mmCIF file of C-alpha atoms in Angstrom:
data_model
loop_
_atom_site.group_PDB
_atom_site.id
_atom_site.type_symbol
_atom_site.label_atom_id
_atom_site.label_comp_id
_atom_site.label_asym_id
_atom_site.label_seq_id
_atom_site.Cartn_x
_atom_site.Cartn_y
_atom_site.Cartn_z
ATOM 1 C CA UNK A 28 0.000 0.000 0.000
ATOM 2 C CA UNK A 29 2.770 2.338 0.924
ATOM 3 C CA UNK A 30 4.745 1.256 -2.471
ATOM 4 C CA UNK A 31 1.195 2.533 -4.353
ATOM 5 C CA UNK A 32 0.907 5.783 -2.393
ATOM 6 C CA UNK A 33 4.937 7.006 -3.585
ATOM 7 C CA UNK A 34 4.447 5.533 -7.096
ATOM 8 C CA UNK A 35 0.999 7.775 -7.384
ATOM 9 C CA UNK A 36 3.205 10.822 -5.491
ATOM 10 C CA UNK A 37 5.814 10.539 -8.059
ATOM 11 C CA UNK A 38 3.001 9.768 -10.938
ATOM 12 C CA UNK A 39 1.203 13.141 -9.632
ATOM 13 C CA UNK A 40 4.316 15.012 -9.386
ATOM 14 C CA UNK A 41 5.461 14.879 -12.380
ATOM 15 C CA UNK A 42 3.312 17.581 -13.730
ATOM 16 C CA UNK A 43 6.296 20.270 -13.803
ATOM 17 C CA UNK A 44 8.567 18.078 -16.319
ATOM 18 C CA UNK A 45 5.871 18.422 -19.121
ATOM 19 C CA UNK A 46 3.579 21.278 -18.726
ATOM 20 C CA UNK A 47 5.162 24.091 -20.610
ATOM 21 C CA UNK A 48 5.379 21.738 -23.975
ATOM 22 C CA UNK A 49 1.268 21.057 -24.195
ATOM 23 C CA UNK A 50 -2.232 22.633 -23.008
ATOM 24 C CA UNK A 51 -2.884 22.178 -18.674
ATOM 25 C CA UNK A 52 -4.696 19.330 -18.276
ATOM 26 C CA UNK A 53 -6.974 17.885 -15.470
ATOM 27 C CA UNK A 54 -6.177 14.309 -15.069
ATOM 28 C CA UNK A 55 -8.324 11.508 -13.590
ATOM 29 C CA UNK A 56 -6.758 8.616 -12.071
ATOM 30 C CA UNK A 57 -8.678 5.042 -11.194
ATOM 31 C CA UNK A 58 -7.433 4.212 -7.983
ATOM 32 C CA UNK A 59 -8.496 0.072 -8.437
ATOM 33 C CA UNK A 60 -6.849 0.525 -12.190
ATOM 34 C CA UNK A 61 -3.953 2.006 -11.131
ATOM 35 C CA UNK A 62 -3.986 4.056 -14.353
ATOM 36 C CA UNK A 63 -5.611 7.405 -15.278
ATOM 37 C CA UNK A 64 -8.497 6.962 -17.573
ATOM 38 C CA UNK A 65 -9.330 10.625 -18.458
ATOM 39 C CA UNK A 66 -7.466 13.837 -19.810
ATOM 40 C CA UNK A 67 -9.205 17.131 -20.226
ATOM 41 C CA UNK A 68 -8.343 20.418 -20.703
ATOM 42 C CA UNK A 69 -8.119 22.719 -18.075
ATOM 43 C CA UNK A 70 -11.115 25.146 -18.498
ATOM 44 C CA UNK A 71 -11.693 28.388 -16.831
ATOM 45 C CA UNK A 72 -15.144 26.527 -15.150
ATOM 46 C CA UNK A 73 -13.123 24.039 -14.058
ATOM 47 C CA UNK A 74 -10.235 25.844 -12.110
ATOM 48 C CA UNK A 75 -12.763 28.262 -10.893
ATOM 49 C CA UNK A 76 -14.718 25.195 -9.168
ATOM 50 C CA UNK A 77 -11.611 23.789 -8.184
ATOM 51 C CA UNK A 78 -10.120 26.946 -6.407
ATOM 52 C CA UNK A 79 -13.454 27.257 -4.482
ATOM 53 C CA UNK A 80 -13.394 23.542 -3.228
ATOM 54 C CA UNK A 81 -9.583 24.345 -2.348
ATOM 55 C CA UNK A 82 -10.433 27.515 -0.779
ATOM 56 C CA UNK A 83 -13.180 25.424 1.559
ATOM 57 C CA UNK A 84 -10.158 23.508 3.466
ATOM 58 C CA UNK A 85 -11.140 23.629 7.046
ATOM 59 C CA UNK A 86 -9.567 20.319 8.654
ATOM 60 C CA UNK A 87 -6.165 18.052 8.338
ATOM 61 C CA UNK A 88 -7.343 14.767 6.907
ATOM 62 C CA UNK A 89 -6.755 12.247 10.339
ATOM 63 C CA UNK A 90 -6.131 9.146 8.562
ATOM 64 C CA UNK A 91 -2.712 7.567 8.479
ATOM 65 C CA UNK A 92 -2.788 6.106 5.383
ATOM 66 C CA UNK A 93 -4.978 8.644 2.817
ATOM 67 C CA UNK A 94 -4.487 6.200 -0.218
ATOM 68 C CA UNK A 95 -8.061 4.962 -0.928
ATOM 69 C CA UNK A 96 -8.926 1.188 -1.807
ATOM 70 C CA UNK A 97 -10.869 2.421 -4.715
ATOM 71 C CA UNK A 98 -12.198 5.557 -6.225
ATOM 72 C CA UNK A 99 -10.713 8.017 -7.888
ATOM 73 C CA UNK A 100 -8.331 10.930 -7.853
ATOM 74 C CA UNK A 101 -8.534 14.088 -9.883
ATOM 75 C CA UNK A 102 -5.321 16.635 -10.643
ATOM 76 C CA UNK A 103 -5.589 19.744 -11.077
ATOM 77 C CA UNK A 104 -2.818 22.325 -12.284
ATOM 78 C CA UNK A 105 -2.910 26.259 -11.267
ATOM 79 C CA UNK A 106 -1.088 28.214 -13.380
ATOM 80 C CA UNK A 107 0.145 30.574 -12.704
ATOM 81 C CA UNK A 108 0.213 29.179 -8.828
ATOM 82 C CA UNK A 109 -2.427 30.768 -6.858
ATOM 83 C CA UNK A 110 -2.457 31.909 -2.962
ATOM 84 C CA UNK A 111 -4.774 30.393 -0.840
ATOM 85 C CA UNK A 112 -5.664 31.103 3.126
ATOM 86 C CA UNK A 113 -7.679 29.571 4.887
ATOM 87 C CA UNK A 114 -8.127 28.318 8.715
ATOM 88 C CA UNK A 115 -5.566 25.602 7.997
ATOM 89 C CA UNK A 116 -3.732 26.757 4.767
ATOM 90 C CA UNK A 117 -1.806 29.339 3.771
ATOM 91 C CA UNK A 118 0.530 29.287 1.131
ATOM 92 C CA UNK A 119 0.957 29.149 -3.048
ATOM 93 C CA UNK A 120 -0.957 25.968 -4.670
ATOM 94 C CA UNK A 121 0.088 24.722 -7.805
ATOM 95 C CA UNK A 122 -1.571 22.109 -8.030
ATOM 96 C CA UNK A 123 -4.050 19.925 -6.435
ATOM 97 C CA UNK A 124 -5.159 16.501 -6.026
ATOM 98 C CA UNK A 125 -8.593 15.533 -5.060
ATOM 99 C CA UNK A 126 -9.265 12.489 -3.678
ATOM 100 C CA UNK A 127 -12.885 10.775 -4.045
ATOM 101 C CA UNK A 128 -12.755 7.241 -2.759
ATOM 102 C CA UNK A 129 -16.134 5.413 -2.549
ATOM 103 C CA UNK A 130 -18.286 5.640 0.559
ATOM 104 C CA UNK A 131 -16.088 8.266 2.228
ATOM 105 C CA UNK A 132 -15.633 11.951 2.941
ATOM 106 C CA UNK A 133 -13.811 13.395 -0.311
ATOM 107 C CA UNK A 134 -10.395 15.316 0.774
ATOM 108 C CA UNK A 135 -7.330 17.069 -0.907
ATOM 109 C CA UNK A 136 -3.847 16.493 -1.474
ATOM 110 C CA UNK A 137 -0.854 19.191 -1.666
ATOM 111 C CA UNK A 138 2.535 19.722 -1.661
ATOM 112 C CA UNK A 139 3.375 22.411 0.754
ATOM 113 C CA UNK A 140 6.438 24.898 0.454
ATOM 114 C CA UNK A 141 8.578 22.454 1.440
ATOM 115 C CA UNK A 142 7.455 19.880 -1.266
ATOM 116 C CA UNK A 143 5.713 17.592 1.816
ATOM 117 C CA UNK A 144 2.389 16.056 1.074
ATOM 118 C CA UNK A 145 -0.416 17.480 3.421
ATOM 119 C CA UNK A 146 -3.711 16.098 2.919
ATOM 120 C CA UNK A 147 -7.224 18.452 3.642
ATOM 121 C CA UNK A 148 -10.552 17.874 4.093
ATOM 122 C CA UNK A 149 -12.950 20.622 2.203
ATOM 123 C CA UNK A 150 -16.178 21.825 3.112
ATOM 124 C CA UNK A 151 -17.527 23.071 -0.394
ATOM 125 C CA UNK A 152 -19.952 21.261 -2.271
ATOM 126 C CA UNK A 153 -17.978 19.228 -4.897
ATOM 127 C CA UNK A 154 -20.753 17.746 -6.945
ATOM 128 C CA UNK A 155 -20.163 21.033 -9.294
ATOM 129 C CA UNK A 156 -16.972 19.753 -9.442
ATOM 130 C CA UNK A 157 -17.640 16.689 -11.051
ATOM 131 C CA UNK A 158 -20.053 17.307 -13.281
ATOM 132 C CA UNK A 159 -17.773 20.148 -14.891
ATOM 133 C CA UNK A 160 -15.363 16.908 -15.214
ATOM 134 C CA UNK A 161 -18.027 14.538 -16.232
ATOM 135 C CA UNK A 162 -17.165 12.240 -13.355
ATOM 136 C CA UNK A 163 -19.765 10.827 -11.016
ATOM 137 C CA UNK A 164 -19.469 9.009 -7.423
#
C-alpha cells in the first residue's frame, strides 16, 4: 500500500517536467486501475470550481494512510500558482489533487512549500466539481 501511495506521489508530481510543452490538463486517475483513464483540458469553469473547493479547506485529513482502496483521484494544475488562506492553509498551490474514494468523505492532497504532502478535508460542495469533469461518485 505504501509502495502505491509514492508511485501515485511521483506519478502526480510529475506535472512540472511536461507542462510548458502542451495545453494544462486535469487528469483523472482510477485508484483500483492504477492508471488514469481521463485527460481534459483545463477550463476556466473548471479551475474556478476547483479553487473554491480548495479555498473550503477547514480540517487536516486524520487518517494515516490517505491512499483509498478504490475511487478516484482528480489533478488539477494552477497556473500561474495561486495563494490560498484559509483556517488551515496558507501558502501558493500549484496544483491539487482531489481524492474521491467510494463511501467516504472526499479530501485534498498538496505539496506544501517544502514539497511535503499534506492532505485536507474541504467543506464546499464538490458535486459542481464533477459534473464540470463529467465524473460521477
Amino acid at each position: 500500500m505504501k509502495k502505491t501511495f509514492i508511485l501515485l506521489l511521483i506519478f502526480f508530481s510529475s506535472y512540472g517536467l511536461y507542462a510548458y510543452a502542451q495545453p494544462l490538463q486535469v487528469e483523472v486517475f482510477d485508484v483500483k486501475q492504477s492508471e488514469v483513464i481521463k485527460q481534459i483540458p483545463l477550463e476556466e469553469n473548471i479551475r474556478k470550481e476547483a479553487f473554491s473547493l480548495v479555498k473550503s479547506a477547514d480540517s487536516l485529513f486524520p487518517k494515516l494512510n490517505p491512499t483509498p482502496i478504490s475511487g478516484f483521484m482528480v489533478k488539477v494544475p494552477f497556473e500561474p500558482e495561486e495563494e490560498i488562506e484559509t483556517k488551515v492553509l496558507h501558502q501558493k498551490v500549484n496544483q491539487v489533487i482531489f481524492i474521491f474514494p467510494e463511501a467516504e468523505k472526499p479530501y485534498m492532497l498538496i505539496f506544501n512549500e517544502k514539497k511535503q504532502p499534506m492532505f485536507y478535508y474541504f467543506s464546499e460542495d464538490h458535486l459542481s466539481f464533477l459534473k464540470h469533469i463529467k465524473m460521477e461518485l
